[in-house]
Tab-separated table of C-alpha atoms and ligand atoms in Angstrom:
chain	number	residue	atom	x	y	z
A	1172	LYS	CA	31.588	-12.967	-3.788
A	1173	LYS	CA	28.818	-10.684	-2.661
A	1174	GLY	CA	26.015	-10.135	-5.159
A	1175	ILE	CA	23.845	-7.023	-5.328
A	1176	LYS	CA	21.471	-7.400	-2.439
A	1177	ILE	CA	18.550	-5.096	-1.939
A	1178	LYS	CA	18.013	-4.466	1.759
A	1179	THR	CA	14.468	-5.669	2.400
A	1180	MET	CA	12.525	-8.232	4.396
A	1181	LEU	CA	11.821	-10.178	1.206
A	1182	LYS	CA	13.337	-13.635	0.652
A	1183	ARG	CA	12.544	-14.595	-2.933
A	1184	LEU	CA	11.332	-11.397	-4.561
A	1185	GLN	CA	13.077	-8.078	-4.970
A	1186	PHE	CA	11.479	-4.845	-6.034
A	1187	LEU	CA	12.517	-1.251	-6.427
A	1188	THR	CA	10.615	1.868	-7.364
A	1189	ALA	CA	11.957	5.160	-8.719
A	1190	GLY	CA	10.336	8.428	-9.681
A	1191	GLU	CA	9.530	11.917	-8.455
A	1192	SER	CA	5.936	13.097	-8.027
A	1193	HIS	CA	6.230	15.689	-10.822
A	1194	GLY	CA	9.039	14.074	-12.782
A	1195	LYS	CA	8.584	12.248	-16.079
A	1196	GLY	CA	7.084	9.210	-14.426
A	1197	LEU	CA	7.493	6.236	-12.153
A	1198	VAL	CA	9.731	3.278	-12.831
A	1199	GLY	CA	9.594	-0.104	-11.120
A	1200	ILE	CA	11.199	-3.515	-11.311
A	1201	ILE	CA	10.090	-6.721	-9.637
A	1202	ASP	CA	12.358	-9.731	-9.868
A	1203	GLY	CA	11.708	-13.325	-8.792
A	1204	ILE	CA	8.220	-13.866	-10.233
A	1205	PRO	CA	8.101	-17.406	-11.695
A	1206	ALA	CA	7.600	-18.030	-15.428
A	1207	GLY	CA	4.223	-18.707	-17.011
A	1208	LEU	CA	2.071	-16.274	-15.045
A	1209	GLU	CA	-0.581	-14.650	-17.214
A	1210	ILE	CA	-0.469	-10.895	-16.756
A	1211	SER	CA	-1.639	-7.894	-18.787
A	1212	GLU	CA	-1.448	-4.120	-18.629
A	1213	GLU	CA	-5.221	-4.138	-18.356
A	1214	TYR	CA	-5.007	-6.208	-15.147
A	1215	ILE	CA	-2.422	-3.821	-13.682
A	1216	ASP	CA	-4.455	-0.760	-14.696
A	1217	ARG	CA	-7.543	-2.071	-12.929
A	1218	GLN	CA	-5.605	-1.959	-9.653
A	1219	LEU	CA	-4.094	1.447	-10.479
A	1220	ARG	CA	-7.595	2.813	-11.035
A	1221	ARG	CA	-8.660	1.544	-7.627
A	1222	ARG	CA	-5.810	3.533	-6.035
A	1223	GLN	CA	-6.908	6.704	-7.787
A	1224	MET	CA	-10.431	6.551	-6.403
A	1225	GLY	CA	-11.928	7.687	-3.128
A	1226	HIS	CA	-13.830	10.687	-1.849
A	1227	GLY	CA	-11.499	13.468	-0.736
A	1228	ARG	CA	-8.760	13.047	-3.296
A	1229	GLY	CA	-7.317	16.252	-4.719
A	1230	GLY	CA	-6.825	17.788	-8.154
A	1231	ARG	CA	-3.922	15.571	-9.171
A	1232	MET	CA	-6.134	12.522	-9.596
A	1233	LYS	CA	-8.190	14.470	-12.158
A	1234	ILE	CA	-5.018	14.983	-14.210
A	1235	GLU	CA	-3.587	11.467	-13.995
A	1236	LYS	CA	-4.949	8.355	-15.651
A	1237	ASP	CA	-2.362	5.926	-14.354
A	1238	HIS	CA	-1.339	3.329	-16.887
A	1239	GLY	CA	1.206	0.601	-16.182
A	1240	GLU	CA	3.263	-0.024	-19.273
A	1241	ILE	CA	5.094	-3.360	-19.173
A	1242	TRP	CA	8.600	-2.890	-20.535
A	1243	SER	CA	10.121	-6.268	-19.803
A	1244	GLY	CA	9.706	-9.728	-18.361
A	1245	VAL	CA	6.469	-10.605	-20.194
A	1246	ARG	CA	6.048	-12.185	-23.628
A	1247	HIS	CA	2.782	-13.098	-25.323
A	1248	GLY	CA	0.881	-12.420	-22.120
A	1249	LYS	CA	2.990	-14.592	-19.810
A	1250	THR	CA	5.883	-13.865	-17.473
A	1251	LEU	CA	9.336	-15.089	-18.512
A	1252	ALA	CA	10.849	-15.325	-14.989
A	1253	SER	CA	13.064	-12.405	-15.960
A	1254	PRO	CA	12.772	-9.054	-14.145
A	1255	ILE	CA	9.460	-7.358	-14.852
A	1256	GLY	CA	9.906	-3.673	-15.609
A	1257	ILE	CA	6.927	-1.311	-15.449
A	1258	LEU	CA	6.639	2.363	-16.344
A	1259	VAL	CA	3.883	4.788	-15.348
A	1260	GLN	CA	4.092	8.190	-16.988
A	1261	ASN	CA	3.134	11.307	-15.041
A	1262	LEU	CA	0.659	13.178	-17.216
A	1263	ASP	CA	1.302	16.230	-15.011
A	1264	TRP	CA	4.971	16.247	-16.102
A	1265	LYS	CA	4.185	18.573	-19.011
A	1266	ASN	CA	3.357	21.301	-16.458
A	1267	TRP	CA	6.620	20.797	-14.565
A	1268	THR	CA	9.279	20.541	-17.277
A	1269	ASP	CA	11.200	23.609	-15.983
A	1270	LYS	CA	10.736	23.064	-12.272
A	1271	MET	CA	11.667	19.385	-12.549
A	1272	SER	CA	14.124	19.567	-15.448
A	1273	VAL	CA	16.804	16.868	-15.373
A	1274	ASP	CA	19.279	19.241	-17.013
A	1275	PRO	CA	20.356	22.541	-15.418
A	1276	ILE	CA	18.236	25.449	-16.661
A	1277	ASP	CA	18.882	29.187	-16.887
A	1278	LYS	CA	15.548	30.304	-15.442
A	1279	GLU	CA	15.107	31.283	-11.813
A	1280	ILE	CA	13.134	28.497	-10.057
A	1281	LYS	CA	11.466	29.499	-6.809
A	1282	GLU	CA	12.693	27.275	-3.989
A	1283	VAL	CA	10.366	25.800	-1.391
A	1284	THR	CA	11.680	26.943	2.006
A	1285	LEU	CA	8.744	26.474	4.399
A	1286	PRO	CA	8.721	22.923	5.830
A	1287	ARG	CA	5.352	21.268	6.446
A	1288	PRO	CA	4.898	19.787	9.932
A	1289	GLY	CA	4.368	16.039	9.589
A	1290	HIS	CA	6.028	15.735	6.181
A	1291	ALA	CA	9.586	14.640	5.330
A	1292	ASP	CA	10.615	18.266	4.630
A	1293	LEU	CA	12.564	19.364	7.716
A	1294	ALA	CA	14.421	16.121	8.406
A	1295	GLY	CA	15.011	15.656	4.663
A	1296	ILE	CA	16.836	18.954	4.072
A	1297	HIS	CA	19.014	18.349	7.126
A	1298	LYS	CA	19.821	14.825	6.041
A	1299	TYR	CA	20.763	15.615	2.427
A	1300	GLY	CA	21.952	19.219	2.853
A	1301	PHE	CA	19.385	20.707	0.453
A	1302	THR	CA	18.203	24.322	0.474
A	1303	ASP	CA	15.117	23.584	-1.643
A	1304	ILE	CA	12.481	21.440	0.055
A	1305	ARG	CA	11.204	20.406	-3.390
A	1306	ASN	CA	14.222	18.074	-3.554
A	1307	VAL	CA	12.690	16.197	-0.601
A	1308	LEU	CA	8.981	16.453	-1.214
A	1309	GLU	CA	9.062	15.152	-4.764
A	1310	ARG	CA	10.203	11.684	-3.750
A	1311	SER	CA	8.568	11.583	-0.328
A	1312	SER	CA	5.165	12.224	-1.942
A	1313	ALA	CA	2.680	9.358	-1.896
A	1314	ARG	CA	2.722	9.473	-5.692
A	1315	GLU	CA	5.418	6.787	-5.374
A	1316	THR	CA	2.828	4.306	-4.135
A	1317	THR	CA	1.408	4.111	-7.673
A	1318	MET	CA	4.338	1.901	-8.603
A	1319	ARG	CA	3.904	-0.287	-5.531
A	1320	VAL	CA	0.350	-0.981	-6.660
A	1321	ALA	CA	1.543	-1.734	-10.205
A	1322	LEU	CA	4.208	-4.194	-9.012
A	1323	GLY	CA	1.922	-5.562	-6.299
A	1324	SER	CA	-0.698	-6.416	-8.896
A	1325	VAL	CA	1.687	-8.930	-10.496
A	1326	CYS	CA	1.926	-10.634	-7.098
A	1327	ARG	CA	-1.842	-10.412	-6.669
A	1328	LYS	CA	-2.249	-12.311	-9.953
A	1329	LEU	CA	0.152	-15.006	-8.758
A	1330	LEU	CA	-1.755	-15.389	-5.479
A	1331	GLU	CA	-5.097	-15.606	-7.293
A	1332	GLU	CA	-3.698	-18.491	-9.362
A	1333	VAL	CA	-3.350	-20.514	-6.152
A	1334	GLY	CA	-6.627	-19.401	-4.563
A	1335	ILE	CA	-5.320	-16.639	-2.299
A	1336	HIS	CA	-7.428	-13.461	-2.294
A	1337	ILE	CA	-6.683	-10.102	-0.730
A	1338	ALA	CA	-9.252	-7.413	-0.009
A	1339	SER	CA	-9.830	-4.462	2.284
A	1340	ARG	CA	-12.468	-2.107	3.643
A	1341	VAL	CA	-12.396	1.211	5.470
A	1342	VAL	CA	-13.378	0.974	9.152
A	1343	GLN	CA	-12.966	4.571	10.282
A	1344	ILE	CA	-12.480	8.040	8.849
A	1345	HIS	CA	-11.733	10.704	11.439
A	1346	ASP	CA	-14.281	9.990	14.220
A	1347	VAL	CA	-16.829	8.142	12.041
A	1348	ILE	CA	-16.690	4.377	12.598
A	1349	ASP	CA	-18.218	1.558	10.550
A	1350	ASN	CA	-18.817	-1.283	13.017
A	1351	SER	CA	-20.120	-3.687	10.341
A	1352	LYS	CA	-18.746	-7.210	10.319
A	1353	ILE	CA	-17.447	-8.466	6.976
A	1354	GLU	CA	-20.061	-10.857	5.612
A	1355	TYR	CA	-18.527	-11.296	2.181
A	1356	LYS	CA	-16.069	-13.857	0.933
A	1357	THR	CA	-12.692	-12.175	0.589
A	1358	SER	CA	-12.791	-12.734	-3.181
A	1359	LYS	CA	-16.099	-10.786	-3.349
A	1360	LEU	CA	-15.421	-8.064	-0.783
A	1361	ASN	CA	-13.612	-5.605	-3.058
A	1362	SER	CA	-16.243	-5.654	-5.788
A	1363	PHE	CA	-18.806	-4.572	-3.183
A	1364	VAL	CA	-16.673	-2.100	-1.248
A	1365	ASP	CA	-15.166	-0.505	-4.366
A	1366	LYS	CA	-18.646	0.832	-5.204
A	1367	SER	CA	-18.485	3.049	-2.122
A	1368	PRO	CA	-16.536	6.321	-2.506
A	1369	VAL	CA	-15.111	5.749	0.979
A	1370	ARG	CA	-14.806	1.924	0.653
A	1371	CYS	CA	-16.904	1.189	3.750
A	1372	ILE	CA	-19.701	-1.388	4.159
A	1373	ASP	CA	-22.504	0.521	5.956
A	1374	LYS	CA	-24.324	2.978	3.654
A	1375	ASN	CA	-25.402	5.331	6.505
A	1376	ILE	CA	-21.866	5.492	7.782
A	1377	GLU	CA	-20.712	6.140	4.211
A	1378	ASN	CA	-22.679	9.426	4.183
A	1379	GLN	CA	-21.225	10.455	7.517
A	1380	MET	CA	-17.717	9.672	6.316
A	1381	ILE	CA	-18.283	11.779	3.201
A	1382	GLU	CA	-19.571	14.615	5.386
A	1383	VAL	CA	-16.576	14.569	7.667
A	1384	ILE	CA	-14.205	14.630	4.668
A	1385	ASP	CA	-16.121	17.523	3.095
A	1386	LYS	CA	-16.034	19.444	6.368
A	1387	ALA	CA	-12.258	18.975	6.615
A	1388	LYS	CA	-11.789	19.997	2.992
A	1389	LYS	CA	-13.904	23.127	3.417
A	1390	SER	CA	-11.753	24.283	6.297
A	1391	GLY	CA	-8.473	23.475	4.479
A	1392	ASP	CA	-7.831	20.523	6.743
A	1393	SER	CA	-7.278	16.779	6.303
A	1394	VAL	CA	-8.482	13.560	7.966
A	1395	GLY	CA	-6.997	10.112	8.478
A	1396	GLY	CA	-8.516	6.789	9.432
A	1397	ILE	CA	-8.342	3.052	9.886
A	1398	PHE	CA	-8.901	0.191	7.466
A	1399	GLU	CA	-8.878	-3.580	7.538
A	1400	VAL	CA	-7.007	-5.801	5.085
A	1401	VAL	CA	-7.853	-9.498	4.783
A	1402	ALA	CA	-6.136	-12.382	2.980
A	1403	SER	CA	-7.897	-15.734	2.546
A	1404	GLY	CA	-6.843	-19.104	1.134
A	1405	ILE	CA	-3.582	-19.113	3.087
A	1406	PRO	CA	-1.977	-22.501	3.854
A	1407	TYR	CA	-0.236	-23.370	7.131
A	1408	GLY	CA	3.350	-22.353	7.635
A	1409	LEU	CA	4.191	-19.149	5.764
A	1410	GLY	CA	6.937	-17.536	7.830
A	1411	SER	CA	8.610	-19.244	10.770
A	1412	TYR	CA	9.157	-19.047	14.531
A	1413	THR	CA	12.828	-20.058	14.183
A	1414	GLN	CA	14.391	-16.588	13.859
A	1415	TRP	CA	13.249	-12.972	14.259
A	1416	THR	CA	13.830	-12.240	10.594
A	1417	GLU	CA	11.523	-15.106	9.575
A	1418	LYS	CA	8.375	-14.277	11.511
A	1419	LEU	CA	5.495	-13.535	9.181
A	1420	GLN	CA	4.163	-10.665	11.285
A	1421	SER	CA	7.576	-8.925	11.249
A	1422	ARG	CA	7.767	-9.242	7.481
A	1423	ILE	CA	4.216	-7.978	6.984
A	1424	SER	CA	4.689	-5.089	9.432
A	1425	ALA	CA	7.955	-3.926	7.857
A	1426	MET	CA	6.331	-3.806	4.435
A	1427	MET	CA	3.149	-2.129	5.651
A	1428	MET	CA	4.815	0.481	7.822
A	1429	SER	CA	6.858	1.624	4.820
A	1430	ILE	CA	3.702	3.156	3.317
A	1431	ASN	CA	3.515	6.955	3.541
A	1432	ALA	CA	1.512	8.267	6.513
A	1433	PHE	CA	0.953	4.804	8.067
A	1434	LYS	CA	1.241	5.038	11.817
A	1435	GLY	CA	0.076	1.743	13.208
A	1436	ILE	CA	-0.637	-1.880	12.429
A	1437	GLU	CA	-2.592	-4.474	14.363
A	1438	ILE	CA	-2.441	-8.192	13.603
A	1439	GLY	CA	-5.853	-9.730	14.326
A	1440	ASN	CA	-7.366	-8.116	17.405
A	1441	GLY	CA	-4.063	-6.362	18.106
A	1442	PHE	CA	-4.352	-3.608	20.726
A	1443	ARG	CA	-7.952	-4.635	21.372
A	1444	SER	CA	-6.677	-7.849	23.036
A	1445	ALA	CA	-4.754	-5.953	25.708
A	1446	SER	CA	-7.757	-5.463	28.002
A	1447	LYS	CA	-9.054	-9.041	27.631
A	1448	PHE	CA	-8.274	-12.306	29.460
A	1449	GLY	CA	-6.272	-14.987	27.678
A	1450	SER	CA	-9.302	-17.239	27.725
A	1451	GLU	CA	-11.227	-14.605	25.752
A	1452	VAL	CA	-8.461	-14.002	23.216
A	1453	HIS	CA	-7.073	-17.335	22.061
A	1454	ASP	CA	-8.818	-19.156	19.255
A	1455	GLU	CA	-10.022	-22.592	20.402
A	1456	ILE	CA	-9.241	-25.589	18.219
A	1457	GLY	CA	-11.754	-28.063	16.772
A	1458	HIS	CA	-11.747	-30.757	14.077
A	1459	ASP	CA	-14.424	-31.370	11.436
A	1460	GLY	CA	-13.300	-34.896	10.525
A	1461	LYS	CA	-11.102	-33.655	7.684
A	1462	LYS	CA	-9.145	-30.769	9.086
A	1463	PHE	CA	-8.589	-28.659	12.171
A	1464	THR	CA	-10.980	-25.766	12.641
A	1465	ARG	CA	-10.925	-22.651	14.809
A	1466	PHE	CA	-13.933	-21.210	16.626
A	1467	THR	CA	-12.642	-17.632	16.282
A	1468	ASN	CA	-9.809	-15.834	14.515
A	1469	ASN	CA	-8.669	-13.233	17.046
A	1470	ALA	CA	-5.049	-14.025	16.167
A	1471	GLY	CA	-5.671	-12.764	12.632
A	1472	GLY	CA	-4.284	-15.880	10.980
A	1473	ILE	CA	-0.793	-15.746	12.503
A	1474	GLU	CA	0.423	-17.796	15.475
A	1475	GLY	CA	4.071	-18.172	16.465
A	1476	GLY	CA	5.233	-16.144	13.478
A	1477	MET	CA	3.508	-18.471	10.988
A	1478	SER	CA	0.292	-18.483	9.049
A	1479	ASN	CA	-2.191	-20.900	10.673
A	1480	ALA	CA	-4.481	-21.437	7.655
A	1481	GLN	CA	-7.019	-18.892	8.949
A	1482	PRO	CA	-7.538	-15.622	7.074
A	1483	ILE	CA	-4.838	-13.046	7.757
A	1484	VAL	CA	-6.501	-9.965	9.231
A	1485	LEU	CA	-4.744	-6.620	9.644
A	1486	TRP	CA	-5.943	-3.225	10.852
A	1487	MET	CA	-3.946	-0.197	9.897
A	1488	SER	CA	-4.113	3.456	10.795
A	1489	MET	CA	-3.191	6.346	8.552
A	1490	LYS	CA	-2.556	9.817	9.913
A	1491	PRO	CA	-4.226	12.818	8.259
A	1492	ILE	CA	-2.172	13.986	5.251
A	1493	SER	CA	0.335	16.612	6.330
A	1494	THR	CA	0.044	18.964	3.349
A	1495	LEU	CA	-2.651	21.399	4.495
A	1496	ILE	CA	-4.476	24.140	2.628
A	1497	LYS	CA	-4.834	25.893	5.994
A	1498	PRO	CA	-1.137	25.487	6.858
A	1499	LEU	CA	0.344	25.163	10.344
A	1500	ARG	CA	3.082	27.310	11.864
A	1501	SER	CA	6.537	26.848	10.464
A	1502	VAL	CA	9.868	28.635	10.037
A	1503	ASP	CA	11.658	29.548	6.787
A	1504	ILE	CA	14.720	27.316	6.497
A	1505	LEU	CA	16.878	30.128	5.058
A	1506	THR	CA	15.767	33.289	6.903
A	1507	HIS	CA	14.359	31.623	10.065
A	1508	GLU	CA	11.345	33.920	9.732
A	1509	LYS	CA	8.194	32.598	11.368
A	1510	LYS	CA	5.684	31.830	8.616
A	1511	LYS	CA	2.958	29.370	7.686
A	1512	ALA	CA	4.050	26.056	6.120
A	1513	HIS	CA	4.267	25.488	2.374
A	1514	LYS	CA	0.974	24.802	0.577
A	1515	GLU	CA	0.759	22.283	-2.254
A	1516	ARG	CA	-2.240	20.832	-3.971
A	1517	THR	CA	-3.318	18.025	-1.640
A	1518	ASP	CA	-5.952	15.462	-0.671
A	1519	ALA	CA	-8.368	16.051	2.227
A	1520	CYS	CA	-8.506	12.278	2.703
A	1521	ALA	CA	-6.606	9.414	1.090
A	1522	VAL	CA	-7.678	6.580	3.408
A	1523	PRO	CA	-9.610	4.636	0.700
A	1524	ALA	CA	-6.597	4.877	-1.649
A	1525	ALA	CA	-4.259	3.842	1.165
A	1526	SER	CA	-6.239	0.639	1.666
A	1527	ILE	CA	-5.419	-0.369	-1.933
A	1528	ILE	CA	-1.736	0.360	-1.353
A	1529	ALA	CA	-1.801	-1.796	1.786
A	1530	GLU	CA	-3.461	-4.637	-0.154
A	1531	SER	CA	-0.682	-4.354	-2.732
A	1532	MET	CA	2.112	-4.474	-0.171
A	1533	LEU	CA	0.457	-7.501	1.432
A	1534	CYS	CA	0.297	-9.154	-2.011
A	1535	ILE	CA	4.065	-8.731	-2.391
A	1536	THR	CA	4.790	-10.003	1.134
A	1537	LEU	CA	2.572	-13.074	0.814
A	1538	ALA	CA	3.718	-13.938	-2.719
A	1539	ASP	CA	7.277	-13.807	-1.398
A	1540	ALA	CA	6.487	-16.020	1.620
A	1541	LEU	CA	4.595	-18.450	-0.614
A	1542	LEU	CA	7.497	-18.740	-3.083
A	1543	GLU	CA	9.888	-19.154	-0.174
A	1544	LYS	CA	7.923	-22.106	1.182
A	1545	PHE	CA	6.815	-23.835	-2.017
A	1546	GLY	CA	9.339	-22.663	-4.620
A	1547	GLY	CA	8.990	-23.395	-8.318
A	1548	ASP	CA	10.533	-21.731	-11.352
A	1549	ASN	CA	7.209	-21.621	-13.141
A	1550	VAL	CA	3.624	-21.335	-12.006
A	1551	ASP	CA	2.838	-25.009	-12.763
A	1552	GLN	CA	5.714	-26.127	-10.540
A	1553	LEU	CA	4.523	-23.854	-7.738
A	1554	LYS	CA	1.013	-25.305	-8.079
A	1555	ALA	CA	2.334	-28.882	-8.134
A	1556	HIS	CA	4.438	-28.267	-5.011
A	1557	MET	CA	1.447	-26.777	-3.252
A	1558	LYS	CA	-0.829	-29.617	-4.312
A	1559	ALA	CA	1.703	-32.098	-2.937
A	1560	THR	CA	2.498	-30.435	0.377
A	1561	ALA	CA	0.273	-27.468	1.249
A	1562	LYS	CA	-1.918	-28.022	4.309
A	1563	TYR	CA	-5.041	-25.971	4.969
B	665	EPS	C1	-0.475	11.633	-4.957
B	665	EPS	C2	-0.041	12.615	-5.764
B	665	EPS	C3	0.272	13.932	-5.219
B	665	EPS	C4	-0.667	14.251	-4.058
B	665	EPS	C5	-0.647	13.200	-2.962
B	665	EPS	C6	-0.628	11.801	-3.494
B	665	EPS	O1	0.117	14.804	-6.287
B	665	EPS	P1	0.285	16.399	-6.223
B	665	EPS	O2	1.362	16.668	-5.199
B	665	EPS	O3	0.679	16.776	-7.616
B	665	EPS	O4	-1.068	16.897	-5.866
B	665	EPS	O5	-1.995	14.366	-4.520
B	665	EPS	O6	0.477	13.341	-2.113
B	665	EPS	C7	0.405	14.166	-1.025
B	665	EPS	C8	-0.652	14.830	-0.668
B	665	EPS	C9	1.610	14.265	-0.221
B	665	EPS	O7	1.587	15.049	0.787
B	665	EPS	O8	2.607	13.626	-0.514
B	665	EPS	C10	-0.816	10.302	-5.509
B	665	EPS	O9	-0.572	10.003	-6.707
B	665	EPS	O10	-1.366	9.488	-4.732
């Protein structure tokens, strides 16, 4: 008998999000988290706050104060192994009760008919047969990623329990590049980088990044960028080379590329290895008397579809947000009149926020791969299994 199976790359965890950008709120469930994990709304909210930050965010973030309310799966501060349900209310909902009413209403509601190039609008109305683009844009909005961060924070807590830390930093916004090397431990990186409004390391570059965002904003435009996500404390053997569905890099990429506006992912040196010789790329092996060591980590912690006990390093690129205050050419979907695209309140830059979303998706992917390899119905069992068999 077939059970209900959510179609994802995940093996042990399942999660779903629901919610429209201007609906009542966001709903999420994550199932498969072992019992006995300490978690609080305060812990979740700390991550939600990180997603709301960043220079270049628009008016919506001034309205929202995202709060993850735990509805199920936790008792007296610890997980029960049952599905964890989380709710985040949209504070903006009170301004949208007519436009986003669940029940039919008598009032005339103006339909959105001018698709934005780059957004889900045009393909979405064709796919679902809508005449109002709002039916598409409400769910395709990056507001949905709030819930991914909320659910991802439960996985982050689980990873922290076993010494795995995930952090990120912005490398590039538009044409401004921060060439700094990361000199912080992964567990300390976020507390440093989070102090920067663009989440970069170099203070001079920070000013230039702010300038380029301000310039874009002033002209009604938007900018994208690149950021790096790192995970440390990873044992050997998450993922496998035995089948395409098992490879860790496929699982990570599928999860990452599901984030709104993400256009590219590099594992380790990625595209930057293409112009190098093999002898310059591959990470030579040493031994310090206790364990194997590597002289470099160009592979970004993954070889043959498995973690190799080096930090996992990912670079990701985000395109500029497609909702523009200075809109591009478009065509009315009903009249076929040539007009400018629909304007909504928007962000000039959401790259710093996107780096938090990517961290969260990596948390879910790695927690899943960890539970797949080491199992355990409660956190103590997971720890005991890891103590007995994990190799670093
Ligand atoms: C977002 C909320 C949205 C946008 C943004 C991301 O809120 P609103 O549409 O009310 O301003 O700020 O999404 C987009 C720009 C987009 O094109 O989807 C959030 O919570 O991150």
